[in-house]
Backbone as a printed PyTorch tensor [residue, N CA C, xyz], in Angstrom:
tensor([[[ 21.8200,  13.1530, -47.4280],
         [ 20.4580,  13.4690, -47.0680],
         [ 20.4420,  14.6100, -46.0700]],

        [[ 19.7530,  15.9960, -46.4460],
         [ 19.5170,  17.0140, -45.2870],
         [ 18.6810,  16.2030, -44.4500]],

        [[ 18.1750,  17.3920, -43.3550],
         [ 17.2320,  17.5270, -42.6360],
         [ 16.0150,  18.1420, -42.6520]],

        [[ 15.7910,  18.4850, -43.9550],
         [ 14.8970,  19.4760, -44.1680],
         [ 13.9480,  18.4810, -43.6730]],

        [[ 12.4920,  18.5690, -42.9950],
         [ 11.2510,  17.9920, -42.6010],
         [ 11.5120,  16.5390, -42.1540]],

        [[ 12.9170,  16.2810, -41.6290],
         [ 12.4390,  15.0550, -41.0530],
         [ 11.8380,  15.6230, -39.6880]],

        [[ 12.0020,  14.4350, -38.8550],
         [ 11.1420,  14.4140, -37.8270],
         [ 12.0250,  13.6570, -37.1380]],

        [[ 11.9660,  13.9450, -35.6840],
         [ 12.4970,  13.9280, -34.7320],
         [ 11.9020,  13.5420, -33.1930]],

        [[ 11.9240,  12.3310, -32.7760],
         [ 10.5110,  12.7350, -31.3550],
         [ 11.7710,  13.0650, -30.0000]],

        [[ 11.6590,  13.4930, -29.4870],
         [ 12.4190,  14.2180, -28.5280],
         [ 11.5800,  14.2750, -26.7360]],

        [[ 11.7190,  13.1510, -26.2640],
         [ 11.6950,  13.0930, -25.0000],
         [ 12.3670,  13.5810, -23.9850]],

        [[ 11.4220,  14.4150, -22.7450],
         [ 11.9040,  15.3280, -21.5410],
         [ 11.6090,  14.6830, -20.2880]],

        [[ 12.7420,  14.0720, -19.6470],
         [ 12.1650,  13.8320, -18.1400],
         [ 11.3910,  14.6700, -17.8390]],

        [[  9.9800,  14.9820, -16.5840],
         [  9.2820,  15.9640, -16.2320],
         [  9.5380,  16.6740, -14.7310]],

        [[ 10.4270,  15.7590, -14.1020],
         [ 11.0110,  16.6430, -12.6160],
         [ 11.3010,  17.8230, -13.0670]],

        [[ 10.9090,  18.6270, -12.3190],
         [ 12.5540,  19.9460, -12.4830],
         [ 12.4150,  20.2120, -13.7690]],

        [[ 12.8500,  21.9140, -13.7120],
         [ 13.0840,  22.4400, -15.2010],
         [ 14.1450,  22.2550, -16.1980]],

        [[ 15.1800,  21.5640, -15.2180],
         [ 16.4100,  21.4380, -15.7520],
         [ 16.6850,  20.7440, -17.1600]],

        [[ 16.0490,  20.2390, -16.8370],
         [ 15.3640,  19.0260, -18.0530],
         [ 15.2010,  20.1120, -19.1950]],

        [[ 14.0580,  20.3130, -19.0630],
         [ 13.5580,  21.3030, -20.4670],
         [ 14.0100,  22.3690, -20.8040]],

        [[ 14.6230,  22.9220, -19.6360],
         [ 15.4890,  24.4050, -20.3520],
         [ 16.3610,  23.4340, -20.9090]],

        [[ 17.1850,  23.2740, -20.8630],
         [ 18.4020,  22.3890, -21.5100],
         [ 18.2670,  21.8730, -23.1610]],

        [[ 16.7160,  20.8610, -23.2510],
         [ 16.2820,  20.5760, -24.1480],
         [ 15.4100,  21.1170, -25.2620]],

        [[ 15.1430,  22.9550, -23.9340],
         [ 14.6890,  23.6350, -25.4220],
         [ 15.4130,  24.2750, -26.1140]],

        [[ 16.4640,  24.3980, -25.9020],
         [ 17.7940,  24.8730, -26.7260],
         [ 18.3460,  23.6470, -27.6430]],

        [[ 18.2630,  22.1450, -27.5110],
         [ 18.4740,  21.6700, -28.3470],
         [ 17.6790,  21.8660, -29.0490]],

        [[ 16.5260,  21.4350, -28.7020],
         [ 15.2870,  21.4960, -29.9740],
         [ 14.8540,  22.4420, -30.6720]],

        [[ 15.1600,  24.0330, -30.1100],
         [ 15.5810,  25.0140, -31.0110],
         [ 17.0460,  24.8130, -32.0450]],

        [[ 17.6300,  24.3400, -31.9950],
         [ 19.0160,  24.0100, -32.8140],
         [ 18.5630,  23.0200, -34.1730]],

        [[ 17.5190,  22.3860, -33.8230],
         [ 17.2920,  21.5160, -34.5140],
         [ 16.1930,  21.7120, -35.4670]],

        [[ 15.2870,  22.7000, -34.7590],
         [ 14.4380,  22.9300, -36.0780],
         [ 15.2890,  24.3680, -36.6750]],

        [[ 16.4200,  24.8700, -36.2840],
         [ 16.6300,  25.7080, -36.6980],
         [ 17.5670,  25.0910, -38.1020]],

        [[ 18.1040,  23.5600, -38.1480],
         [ 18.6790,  23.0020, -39.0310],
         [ 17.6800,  22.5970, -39.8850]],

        [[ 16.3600,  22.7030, -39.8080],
         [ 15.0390,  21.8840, -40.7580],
         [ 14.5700,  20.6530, -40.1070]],

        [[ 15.0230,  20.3380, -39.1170],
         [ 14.0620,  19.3580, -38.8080],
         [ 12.7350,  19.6670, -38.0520]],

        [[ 11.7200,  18.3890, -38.0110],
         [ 10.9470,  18.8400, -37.6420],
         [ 11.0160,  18.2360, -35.9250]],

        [[ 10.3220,  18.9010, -34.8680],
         [ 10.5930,  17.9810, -33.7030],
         [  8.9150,  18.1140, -33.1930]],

        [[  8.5050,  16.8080, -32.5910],
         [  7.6140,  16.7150, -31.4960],
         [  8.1850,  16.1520, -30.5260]],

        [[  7.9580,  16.8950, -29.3350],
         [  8.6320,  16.6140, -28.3820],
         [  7.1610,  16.3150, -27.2560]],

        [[  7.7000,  15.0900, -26.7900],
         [  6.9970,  14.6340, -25.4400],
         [  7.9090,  14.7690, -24.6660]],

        [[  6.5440,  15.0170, -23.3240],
         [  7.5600,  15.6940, -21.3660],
         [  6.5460,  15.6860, -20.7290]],

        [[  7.2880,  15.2780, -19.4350],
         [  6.5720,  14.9530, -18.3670],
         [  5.9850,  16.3230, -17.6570]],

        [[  5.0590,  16.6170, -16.7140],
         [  4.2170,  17.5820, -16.0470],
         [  5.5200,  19.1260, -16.0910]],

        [[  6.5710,  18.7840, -15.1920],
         [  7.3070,  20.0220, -15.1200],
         [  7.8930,  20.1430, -16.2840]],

        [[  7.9470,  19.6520, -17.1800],
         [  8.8210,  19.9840, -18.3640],
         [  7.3130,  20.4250, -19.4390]],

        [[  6.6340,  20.3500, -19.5060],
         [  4.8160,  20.5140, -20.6410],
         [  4.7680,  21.6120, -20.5990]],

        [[  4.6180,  23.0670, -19.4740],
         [  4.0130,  24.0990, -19.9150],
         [  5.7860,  25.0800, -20.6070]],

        [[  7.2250,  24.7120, -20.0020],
         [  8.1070,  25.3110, -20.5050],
         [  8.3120,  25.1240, -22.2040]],

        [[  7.8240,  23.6290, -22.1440],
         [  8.0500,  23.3190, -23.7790],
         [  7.3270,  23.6150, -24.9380]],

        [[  5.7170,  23.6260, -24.5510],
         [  4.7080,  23.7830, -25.0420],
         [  4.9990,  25.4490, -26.0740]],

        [[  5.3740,  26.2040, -24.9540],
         [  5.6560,  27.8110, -25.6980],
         [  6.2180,  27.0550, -27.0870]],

        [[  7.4600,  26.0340, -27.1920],
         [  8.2490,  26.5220, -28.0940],
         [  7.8590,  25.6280, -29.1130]],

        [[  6.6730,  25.1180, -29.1820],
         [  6.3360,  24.1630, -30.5830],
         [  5.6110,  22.9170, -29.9310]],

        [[  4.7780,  21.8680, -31.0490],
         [  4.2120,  21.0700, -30.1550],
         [  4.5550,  19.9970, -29.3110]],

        [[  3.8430,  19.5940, -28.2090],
         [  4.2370,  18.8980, -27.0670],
         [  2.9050,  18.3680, -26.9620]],

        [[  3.5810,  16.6740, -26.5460],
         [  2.7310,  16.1720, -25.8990],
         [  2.7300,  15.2580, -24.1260]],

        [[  1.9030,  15.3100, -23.4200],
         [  2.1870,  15.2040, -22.4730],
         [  2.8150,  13.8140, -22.4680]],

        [[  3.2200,  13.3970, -21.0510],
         [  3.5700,  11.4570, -21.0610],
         [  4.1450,  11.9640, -19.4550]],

        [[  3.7280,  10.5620, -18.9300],
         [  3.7040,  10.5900, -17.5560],
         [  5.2790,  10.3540, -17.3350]],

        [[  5.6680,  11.2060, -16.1700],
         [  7.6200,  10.4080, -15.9150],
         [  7.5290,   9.3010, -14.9800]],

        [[  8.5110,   8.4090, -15.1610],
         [  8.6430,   7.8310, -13.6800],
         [  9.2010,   7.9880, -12.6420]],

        [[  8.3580,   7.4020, -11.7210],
         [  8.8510,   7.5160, -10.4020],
         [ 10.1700,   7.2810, -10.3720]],

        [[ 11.5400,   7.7450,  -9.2730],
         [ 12.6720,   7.7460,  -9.3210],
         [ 12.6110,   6.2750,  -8.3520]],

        [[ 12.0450,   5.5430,  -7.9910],
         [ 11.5340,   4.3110,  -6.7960],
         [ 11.1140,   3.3150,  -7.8730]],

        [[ 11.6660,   1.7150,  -7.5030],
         [ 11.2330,   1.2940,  -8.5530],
         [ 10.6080,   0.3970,  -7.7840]],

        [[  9.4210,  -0.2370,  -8.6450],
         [  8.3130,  -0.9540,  -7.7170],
         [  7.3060,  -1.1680,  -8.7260]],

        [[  6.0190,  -2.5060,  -8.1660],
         [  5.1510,  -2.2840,  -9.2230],
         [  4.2930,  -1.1240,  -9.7610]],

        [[  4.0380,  -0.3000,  -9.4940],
         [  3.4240,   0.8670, -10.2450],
         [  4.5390,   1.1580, -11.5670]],

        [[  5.4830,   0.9900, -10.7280],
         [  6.5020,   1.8780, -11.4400],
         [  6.6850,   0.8150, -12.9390]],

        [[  6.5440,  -0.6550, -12.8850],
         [  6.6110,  -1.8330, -13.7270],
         [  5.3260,  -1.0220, -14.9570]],

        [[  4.1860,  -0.8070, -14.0900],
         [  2.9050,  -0.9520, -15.0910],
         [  3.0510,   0.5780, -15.6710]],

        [[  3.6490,   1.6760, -14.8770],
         [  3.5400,   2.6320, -15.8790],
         [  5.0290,   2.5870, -16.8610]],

        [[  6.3500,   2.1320, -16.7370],
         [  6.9050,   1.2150, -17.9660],
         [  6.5250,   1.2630, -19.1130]],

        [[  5.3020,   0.1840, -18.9840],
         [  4.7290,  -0.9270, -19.8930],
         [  3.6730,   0.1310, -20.4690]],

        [[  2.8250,   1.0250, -20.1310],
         [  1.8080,   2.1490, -20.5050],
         [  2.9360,   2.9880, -21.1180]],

        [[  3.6620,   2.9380, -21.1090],
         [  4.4250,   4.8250, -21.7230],
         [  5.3900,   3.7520, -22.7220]],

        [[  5.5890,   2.8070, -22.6240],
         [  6.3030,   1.8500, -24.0260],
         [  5.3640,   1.5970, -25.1010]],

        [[  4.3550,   1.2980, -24.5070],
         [  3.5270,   1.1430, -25.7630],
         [  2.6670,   2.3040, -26.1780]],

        [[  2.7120,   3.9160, -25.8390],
         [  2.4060,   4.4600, -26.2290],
         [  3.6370,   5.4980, -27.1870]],

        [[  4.8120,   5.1690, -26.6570],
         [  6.1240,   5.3130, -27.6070],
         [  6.0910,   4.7790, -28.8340]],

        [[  5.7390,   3.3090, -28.1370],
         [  5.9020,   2.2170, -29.8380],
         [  4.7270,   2.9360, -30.6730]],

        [[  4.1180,   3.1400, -30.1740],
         [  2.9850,   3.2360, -31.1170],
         [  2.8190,   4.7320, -32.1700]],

        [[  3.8070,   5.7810, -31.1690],
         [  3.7280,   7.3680, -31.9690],
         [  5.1500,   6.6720, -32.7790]],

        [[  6.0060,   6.2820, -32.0800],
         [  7.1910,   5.3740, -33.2340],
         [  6.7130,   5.1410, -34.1160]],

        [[  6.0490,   3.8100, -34.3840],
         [  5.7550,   3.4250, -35.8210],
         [  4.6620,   4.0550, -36.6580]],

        [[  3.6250,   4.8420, -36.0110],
         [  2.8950,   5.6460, -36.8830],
         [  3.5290,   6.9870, -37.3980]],

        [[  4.4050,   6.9890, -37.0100],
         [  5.2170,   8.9020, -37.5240],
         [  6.2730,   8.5190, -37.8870]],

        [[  7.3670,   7.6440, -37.6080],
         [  8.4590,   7.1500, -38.4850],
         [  9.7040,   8.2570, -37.9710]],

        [[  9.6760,   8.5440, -36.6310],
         [ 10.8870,   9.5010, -36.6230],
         [ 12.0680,   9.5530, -37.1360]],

        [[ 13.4710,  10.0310, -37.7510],
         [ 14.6170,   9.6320, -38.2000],
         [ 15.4780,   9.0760, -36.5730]],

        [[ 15.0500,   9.7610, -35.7290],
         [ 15.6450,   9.1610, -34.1750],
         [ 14.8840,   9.9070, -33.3680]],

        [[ 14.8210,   8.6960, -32.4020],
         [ 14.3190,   9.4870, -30.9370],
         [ 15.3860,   9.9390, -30.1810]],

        [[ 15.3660,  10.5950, -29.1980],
         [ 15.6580,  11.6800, -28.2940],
         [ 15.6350,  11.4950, -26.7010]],

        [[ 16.1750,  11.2510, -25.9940],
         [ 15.4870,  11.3250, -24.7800],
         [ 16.6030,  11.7190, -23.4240]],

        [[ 15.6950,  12.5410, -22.9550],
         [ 16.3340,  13.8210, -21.8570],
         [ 16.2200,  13.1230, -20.7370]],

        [[ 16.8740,  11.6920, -20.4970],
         [ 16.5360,  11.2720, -19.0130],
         [ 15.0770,  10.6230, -19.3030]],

        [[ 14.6930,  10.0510, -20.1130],
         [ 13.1920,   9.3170, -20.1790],
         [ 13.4460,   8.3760, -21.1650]],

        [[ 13.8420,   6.7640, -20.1260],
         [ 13.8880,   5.5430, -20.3230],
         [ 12.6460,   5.1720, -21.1030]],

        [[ 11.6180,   5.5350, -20.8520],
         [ 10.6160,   4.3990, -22.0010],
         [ 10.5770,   5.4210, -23.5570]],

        [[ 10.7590,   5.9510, -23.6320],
         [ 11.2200,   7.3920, -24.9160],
         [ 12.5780,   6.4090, -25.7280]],

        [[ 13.3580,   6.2330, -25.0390],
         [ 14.5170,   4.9480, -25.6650],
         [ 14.0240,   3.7470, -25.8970]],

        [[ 13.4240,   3.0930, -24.7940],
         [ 13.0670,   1.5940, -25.3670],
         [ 12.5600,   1.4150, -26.4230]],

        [[ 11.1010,   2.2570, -26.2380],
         [ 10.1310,   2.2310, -27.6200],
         [ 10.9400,   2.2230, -28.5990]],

        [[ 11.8990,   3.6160, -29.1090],
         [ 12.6660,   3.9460, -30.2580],
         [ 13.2640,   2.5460, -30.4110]],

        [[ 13.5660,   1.4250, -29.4190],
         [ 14.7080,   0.1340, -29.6680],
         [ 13.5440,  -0.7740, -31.0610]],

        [[ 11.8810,  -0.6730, -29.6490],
         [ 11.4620,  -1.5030, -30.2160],
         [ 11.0710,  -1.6110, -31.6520]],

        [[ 10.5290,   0.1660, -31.9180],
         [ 10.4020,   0.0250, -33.1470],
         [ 11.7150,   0.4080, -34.4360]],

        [[ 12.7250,  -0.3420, -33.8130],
         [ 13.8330,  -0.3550, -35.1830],
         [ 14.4370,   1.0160, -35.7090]],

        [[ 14.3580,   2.2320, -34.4820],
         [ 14.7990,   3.2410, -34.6250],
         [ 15.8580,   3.9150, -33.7500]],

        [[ 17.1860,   4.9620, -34.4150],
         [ 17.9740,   5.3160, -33.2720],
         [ 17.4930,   5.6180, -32.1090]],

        [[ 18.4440,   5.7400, -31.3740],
         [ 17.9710,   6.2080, -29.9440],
         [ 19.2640,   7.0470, -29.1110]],

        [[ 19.3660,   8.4400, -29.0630],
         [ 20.2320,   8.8890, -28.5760],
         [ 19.8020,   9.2920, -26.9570]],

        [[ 20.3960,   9.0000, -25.7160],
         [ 20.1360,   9.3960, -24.5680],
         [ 20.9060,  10.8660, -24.5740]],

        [[ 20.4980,  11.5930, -23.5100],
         [ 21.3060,  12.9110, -23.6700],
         [ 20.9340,  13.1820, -21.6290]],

        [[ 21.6760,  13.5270, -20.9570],
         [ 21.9460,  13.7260, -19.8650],
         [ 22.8020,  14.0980, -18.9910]],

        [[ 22.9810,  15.1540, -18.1710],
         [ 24.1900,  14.9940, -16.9390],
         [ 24.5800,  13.6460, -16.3760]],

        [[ 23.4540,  12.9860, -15.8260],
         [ 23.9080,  11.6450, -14.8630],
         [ 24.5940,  11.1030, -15.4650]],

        [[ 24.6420,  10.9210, -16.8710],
         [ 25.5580,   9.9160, -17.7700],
         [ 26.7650,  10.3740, -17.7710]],

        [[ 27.3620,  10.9010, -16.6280],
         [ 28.6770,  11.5240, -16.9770],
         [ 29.0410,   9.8740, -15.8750]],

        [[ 28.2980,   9.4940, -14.9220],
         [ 29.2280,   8.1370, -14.2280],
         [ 29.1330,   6.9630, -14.9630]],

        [[ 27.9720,   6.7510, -16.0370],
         [ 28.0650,   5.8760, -16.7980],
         [ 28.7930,   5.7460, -18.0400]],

        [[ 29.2050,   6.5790, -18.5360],
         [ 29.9280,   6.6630, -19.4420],
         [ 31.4000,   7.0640, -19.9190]],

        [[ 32.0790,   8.0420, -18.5910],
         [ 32.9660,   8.6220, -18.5470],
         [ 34.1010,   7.9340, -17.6470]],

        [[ 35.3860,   8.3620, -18.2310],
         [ 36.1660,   7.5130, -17.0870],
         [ 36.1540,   8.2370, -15.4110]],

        [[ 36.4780,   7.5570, -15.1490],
         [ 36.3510,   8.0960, -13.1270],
         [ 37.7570,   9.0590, -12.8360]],

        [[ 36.7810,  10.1660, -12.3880],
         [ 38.2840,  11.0800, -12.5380],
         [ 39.0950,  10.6490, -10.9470]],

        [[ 40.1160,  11.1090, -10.7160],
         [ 40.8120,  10.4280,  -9.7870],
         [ 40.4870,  11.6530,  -8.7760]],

        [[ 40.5410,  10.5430,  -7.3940],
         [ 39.9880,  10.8760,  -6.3260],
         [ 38.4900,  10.4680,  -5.5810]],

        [[ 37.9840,  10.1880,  -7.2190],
         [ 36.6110,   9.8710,  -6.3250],
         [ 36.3860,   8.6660,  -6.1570]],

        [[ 35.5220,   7.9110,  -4.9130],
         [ 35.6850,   6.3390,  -4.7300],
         [ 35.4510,   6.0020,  -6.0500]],

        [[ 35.7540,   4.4630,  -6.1400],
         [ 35.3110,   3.6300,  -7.0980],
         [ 34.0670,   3.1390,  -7.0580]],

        [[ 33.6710,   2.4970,  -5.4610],
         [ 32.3120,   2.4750,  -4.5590],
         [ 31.6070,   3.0240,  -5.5670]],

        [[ 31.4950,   4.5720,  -4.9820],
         [ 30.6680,   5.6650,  -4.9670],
         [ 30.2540,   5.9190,  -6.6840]],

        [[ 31.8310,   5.5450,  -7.4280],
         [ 31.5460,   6.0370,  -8.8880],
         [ 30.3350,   4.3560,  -9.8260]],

        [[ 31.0680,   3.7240,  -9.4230],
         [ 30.3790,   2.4430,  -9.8910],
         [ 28.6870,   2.1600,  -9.1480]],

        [[ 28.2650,   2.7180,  -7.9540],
         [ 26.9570,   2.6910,  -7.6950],
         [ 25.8280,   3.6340,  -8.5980]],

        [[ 26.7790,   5.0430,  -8.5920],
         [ 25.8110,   5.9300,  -9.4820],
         [ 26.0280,   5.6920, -11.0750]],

        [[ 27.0000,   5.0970, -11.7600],
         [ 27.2010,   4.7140, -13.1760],
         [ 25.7020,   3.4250, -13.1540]],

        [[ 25.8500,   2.6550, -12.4530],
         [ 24.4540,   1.6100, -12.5280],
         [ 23.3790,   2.2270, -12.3990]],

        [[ 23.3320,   3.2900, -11.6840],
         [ 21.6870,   4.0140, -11.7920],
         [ 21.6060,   4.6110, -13.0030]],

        [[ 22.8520,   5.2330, -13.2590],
         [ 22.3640,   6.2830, -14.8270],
         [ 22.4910,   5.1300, -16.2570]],

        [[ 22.9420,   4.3390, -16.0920],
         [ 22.6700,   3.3220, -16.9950],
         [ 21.7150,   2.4970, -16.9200]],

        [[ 21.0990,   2.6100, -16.1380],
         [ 19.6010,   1.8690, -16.6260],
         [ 18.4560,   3.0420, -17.0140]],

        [[ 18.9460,   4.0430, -16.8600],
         [ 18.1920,   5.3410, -17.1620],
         [ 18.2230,   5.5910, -19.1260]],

        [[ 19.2190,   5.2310, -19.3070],
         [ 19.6240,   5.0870, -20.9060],
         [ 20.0120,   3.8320, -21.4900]],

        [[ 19.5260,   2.6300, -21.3640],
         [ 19.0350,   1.4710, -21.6700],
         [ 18.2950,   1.9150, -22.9450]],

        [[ 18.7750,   0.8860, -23.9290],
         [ 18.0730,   0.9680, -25.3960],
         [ 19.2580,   2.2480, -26.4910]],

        [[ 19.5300,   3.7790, -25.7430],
         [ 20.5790,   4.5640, -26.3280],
         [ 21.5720,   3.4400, -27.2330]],

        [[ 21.6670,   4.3810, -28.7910],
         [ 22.0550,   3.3820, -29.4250],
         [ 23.5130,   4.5980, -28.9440]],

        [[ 23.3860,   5.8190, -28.7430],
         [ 24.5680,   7.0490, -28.8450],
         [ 23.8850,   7.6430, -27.4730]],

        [[ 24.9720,   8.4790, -27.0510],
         [ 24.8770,   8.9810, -25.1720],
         [ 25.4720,  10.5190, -25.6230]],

        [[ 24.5400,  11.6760, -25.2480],
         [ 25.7690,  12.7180, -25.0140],
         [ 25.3030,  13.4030, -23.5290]],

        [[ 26.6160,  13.0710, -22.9290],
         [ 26.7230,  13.5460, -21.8450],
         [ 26.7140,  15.0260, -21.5790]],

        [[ 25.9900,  15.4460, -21.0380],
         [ 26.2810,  17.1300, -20.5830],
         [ 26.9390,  17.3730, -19.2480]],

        [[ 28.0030,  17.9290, -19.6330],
         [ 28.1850,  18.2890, -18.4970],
         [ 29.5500,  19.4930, -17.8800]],

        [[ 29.6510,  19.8780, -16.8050],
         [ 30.9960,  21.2220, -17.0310],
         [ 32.3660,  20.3660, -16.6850]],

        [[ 32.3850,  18.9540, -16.4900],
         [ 33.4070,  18.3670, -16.0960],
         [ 34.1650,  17.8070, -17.4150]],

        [[ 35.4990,  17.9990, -17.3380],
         [ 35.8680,  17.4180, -18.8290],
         [ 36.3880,  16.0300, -18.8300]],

        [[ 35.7280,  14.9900, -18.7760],
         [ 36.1460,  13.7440, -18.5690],
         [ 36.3870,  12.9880, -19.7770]],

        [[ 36.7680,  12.4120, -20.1080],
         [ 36.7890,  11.3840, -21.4500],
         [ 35.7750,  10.0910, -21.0480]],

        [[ 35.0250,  10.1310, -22.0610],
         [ 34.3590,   8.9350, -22.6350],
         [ 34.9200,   7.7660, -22.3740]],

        [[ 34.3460,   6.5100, -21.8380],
         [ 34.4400,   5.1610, -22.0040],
         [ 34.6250,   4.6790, -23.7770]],

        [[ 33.6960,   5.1870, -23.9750],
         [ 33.7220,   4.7190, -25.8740],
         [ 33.3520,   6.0220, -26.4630]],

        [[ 34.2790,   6.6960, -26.8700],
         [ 34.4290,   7.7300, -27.7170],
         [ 33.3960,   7.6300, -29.4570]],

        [[ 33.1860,   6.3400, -29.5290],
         [ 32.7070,   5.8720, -31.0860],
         [ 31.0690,   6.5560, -30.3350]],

        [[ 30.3030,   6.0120, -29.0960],
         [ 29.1000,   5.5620, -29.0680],
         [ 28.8700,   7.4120, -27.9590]],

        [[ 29.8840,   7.4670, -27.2740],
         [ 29.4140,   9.0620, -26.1600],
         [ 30.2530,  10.6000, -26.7690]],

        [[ 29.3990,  10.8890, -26.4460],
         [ 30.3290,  12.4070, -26.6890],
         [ 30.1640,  13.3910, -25.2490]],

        [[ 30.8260,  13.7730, -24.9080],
         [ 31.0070,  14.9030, -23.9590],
         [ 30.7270,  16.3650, -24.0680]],

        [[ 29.5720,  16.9920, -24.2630],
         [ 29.5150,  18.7480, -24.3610],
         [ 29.0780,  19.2160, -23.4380]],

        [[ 29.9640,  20.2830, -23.7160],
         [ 30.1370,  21.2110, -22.4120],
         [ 29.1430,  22.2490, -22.6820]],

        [[ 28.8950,  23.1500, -22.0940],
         [ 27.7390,  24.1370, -22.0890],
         [ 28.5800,  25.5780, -23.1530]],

        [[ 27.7210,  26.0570, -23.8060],
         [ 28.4950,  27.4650, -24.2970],
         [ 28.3130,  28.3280, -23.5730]],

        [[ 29.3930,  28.5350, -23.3800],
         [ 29.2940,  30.0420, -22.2430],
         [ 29.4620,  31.6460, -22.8730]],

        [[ 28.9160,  32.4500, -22.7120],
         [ 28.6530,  33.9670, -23.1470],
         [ 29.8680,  34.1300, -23.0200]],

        [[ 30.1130,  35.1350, -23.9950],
         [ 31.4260,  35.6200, -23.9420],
         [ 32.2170,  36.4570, -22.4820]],

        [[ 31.3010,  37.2180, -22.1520],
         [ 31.3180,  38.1350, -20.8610],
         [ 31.9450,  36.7350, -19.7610]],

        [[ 30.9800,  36.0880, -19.7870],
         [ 31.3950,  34.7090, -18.2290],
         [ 33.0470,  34.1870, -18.9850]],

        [[ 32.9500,  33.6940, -19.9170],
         [ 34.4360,  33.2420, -20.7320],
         [ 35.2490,  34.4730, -20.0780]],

        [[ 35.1160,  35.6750, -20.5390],
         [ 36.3350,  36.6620, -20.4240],
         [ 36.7480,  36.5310, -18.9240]],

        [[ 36.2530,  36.7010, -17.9640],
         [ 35.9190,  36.5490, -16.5210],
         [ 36.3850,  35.4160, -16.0430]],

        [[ 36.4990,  34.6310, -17.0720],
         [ 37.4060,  33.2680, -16.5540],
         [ 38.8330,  32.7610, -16.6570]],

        [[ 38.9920,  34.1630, -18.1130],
         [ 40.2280,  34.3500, -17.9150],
         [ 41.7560,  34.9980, -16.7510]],

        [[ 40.8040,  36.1410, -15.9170],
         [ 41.5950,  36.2460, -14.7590],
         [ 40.8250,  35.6980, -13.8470]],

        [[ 40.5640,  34.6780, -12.8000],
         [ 39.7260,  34.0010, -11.9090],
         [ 39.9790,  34.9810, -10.7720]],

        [[ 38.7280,  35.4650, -10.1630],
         [ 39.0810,  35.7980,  -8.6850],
         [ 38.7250,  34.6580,  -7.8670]],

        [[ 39.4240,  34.3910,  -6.9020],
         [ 39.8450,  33.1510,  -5.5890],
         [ 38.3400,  33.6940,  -4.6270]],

        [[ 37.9190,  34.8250,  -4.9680],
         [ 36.9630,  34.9620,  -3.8500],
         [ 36.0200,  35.0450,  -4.2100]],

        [[ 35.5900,  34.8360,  -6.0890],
         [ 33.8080,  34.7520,  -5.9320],
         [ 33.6010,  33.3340,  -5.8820]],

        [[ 32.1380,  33.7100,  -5.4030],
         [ 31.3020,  32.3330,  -6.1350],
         [ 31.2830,  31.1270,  -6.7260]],

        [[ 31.3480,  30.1160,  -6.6610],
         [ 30.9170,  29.0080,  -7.3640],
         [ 29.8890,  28.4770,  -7.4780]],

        [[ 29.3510,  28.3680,  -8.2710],
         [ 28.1810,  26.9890,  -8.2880],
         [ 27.9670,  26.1520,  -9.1400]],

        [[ 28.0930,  24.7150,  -8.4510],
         [ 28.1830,  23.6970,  -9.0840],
         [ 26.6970,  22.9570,  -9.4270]],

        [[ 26.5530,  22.2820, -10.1060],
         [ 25.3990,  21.4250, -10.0980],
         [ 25.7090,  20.3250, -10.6220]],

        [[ 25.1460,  18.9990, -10.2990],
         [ 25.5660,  18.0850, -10.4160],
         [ 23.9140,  17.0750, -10.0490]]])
């Protein structure tokens, strides 16, 4: 089975752009294979995405969990379930936006999470860093991708997967120019990391 006109719903955390630049390059990849994508995103991610095809808004949650945070949950699940089972996506999508996964659970459809943070939940602990430290932030990013039936981690660190069957690890493509440049390293530029 191609991809020609399926459909795809593709959820964007709305903090930060990071989110949606990231995810409009997938979602360009993807209708560039024939699928079709609607993508829902939260406030900072709506006017970057909007340029590139349709979007619909959906509130993010708060990073604090508490009752507001319970009742808007329960409002953005059942407005998932509900574009779920009326549009029939082949899988949902989701950039860091937990009720974007659940829904996809509830209504009997994949659910791939896609994120940086999932590099502590999913990846083995590279050596050196506490166990503490690695096992507190693996519990936050795993309840962030709760329902993910598949995880792909983004990220520039090359770690191996916990379960190689269910995560995958990609790294960013880098321009040829930055690649060549990395072949002789100078000790004195720049770094920048993000994390």
């Amino acid at each position: 089975m191609g991809a020609q006109g399926k459909l795809v719903h593709y959820y964007v955390h709305g903090r930060g752009m990071g989110h949606a630049t990231r995810s409009l390059a997938v979602m360009g990849a993807l209708r560039a294979a024939g699928f079709r994508v609607a993508a829902f995103a939260g406030p900072d991610a709506l006017e970057v995405l909007r340029r590139a095809g349709p979007c619909r808004p959906v509130e993010s949650l708060p990073p604090r969990f508490g009752p507001r945070t319970l009742w808007r949950l329960g409002t953005r699940l059942a407005e998932g379930y509900l574009a779920a089972r009326a549009e029939r996506p082949c899988v949902v999508v989701s950039d860091s936006d937990l009720p974007g996964l659940l829904a996809a659970r509830l209504a009997g459809l994949g659910a791939i999470a896609v994120g940086h943070g999932l590099l502590a939940g999913a990846c083995q602990r590279p050596p050196g860093v506490s166990p503490g430290a690695w096992r507190r932030e693996a519990l936050k990013v795993r309840s962030s991708s709760l329902g993910a039936h598949r995880q792909v981690v983004v990220s520039f660190v090359p770690l191996s997967p916990l379960d190689p069957s269910r995560t995958l690890v990609a790294a960013p493509i880098l321009p040829p120019d930055l690649l060549a440049s990395q072949r002789q390293p100078d000790p004195t530029a720049p770094l920048v990391a993000y994390f």
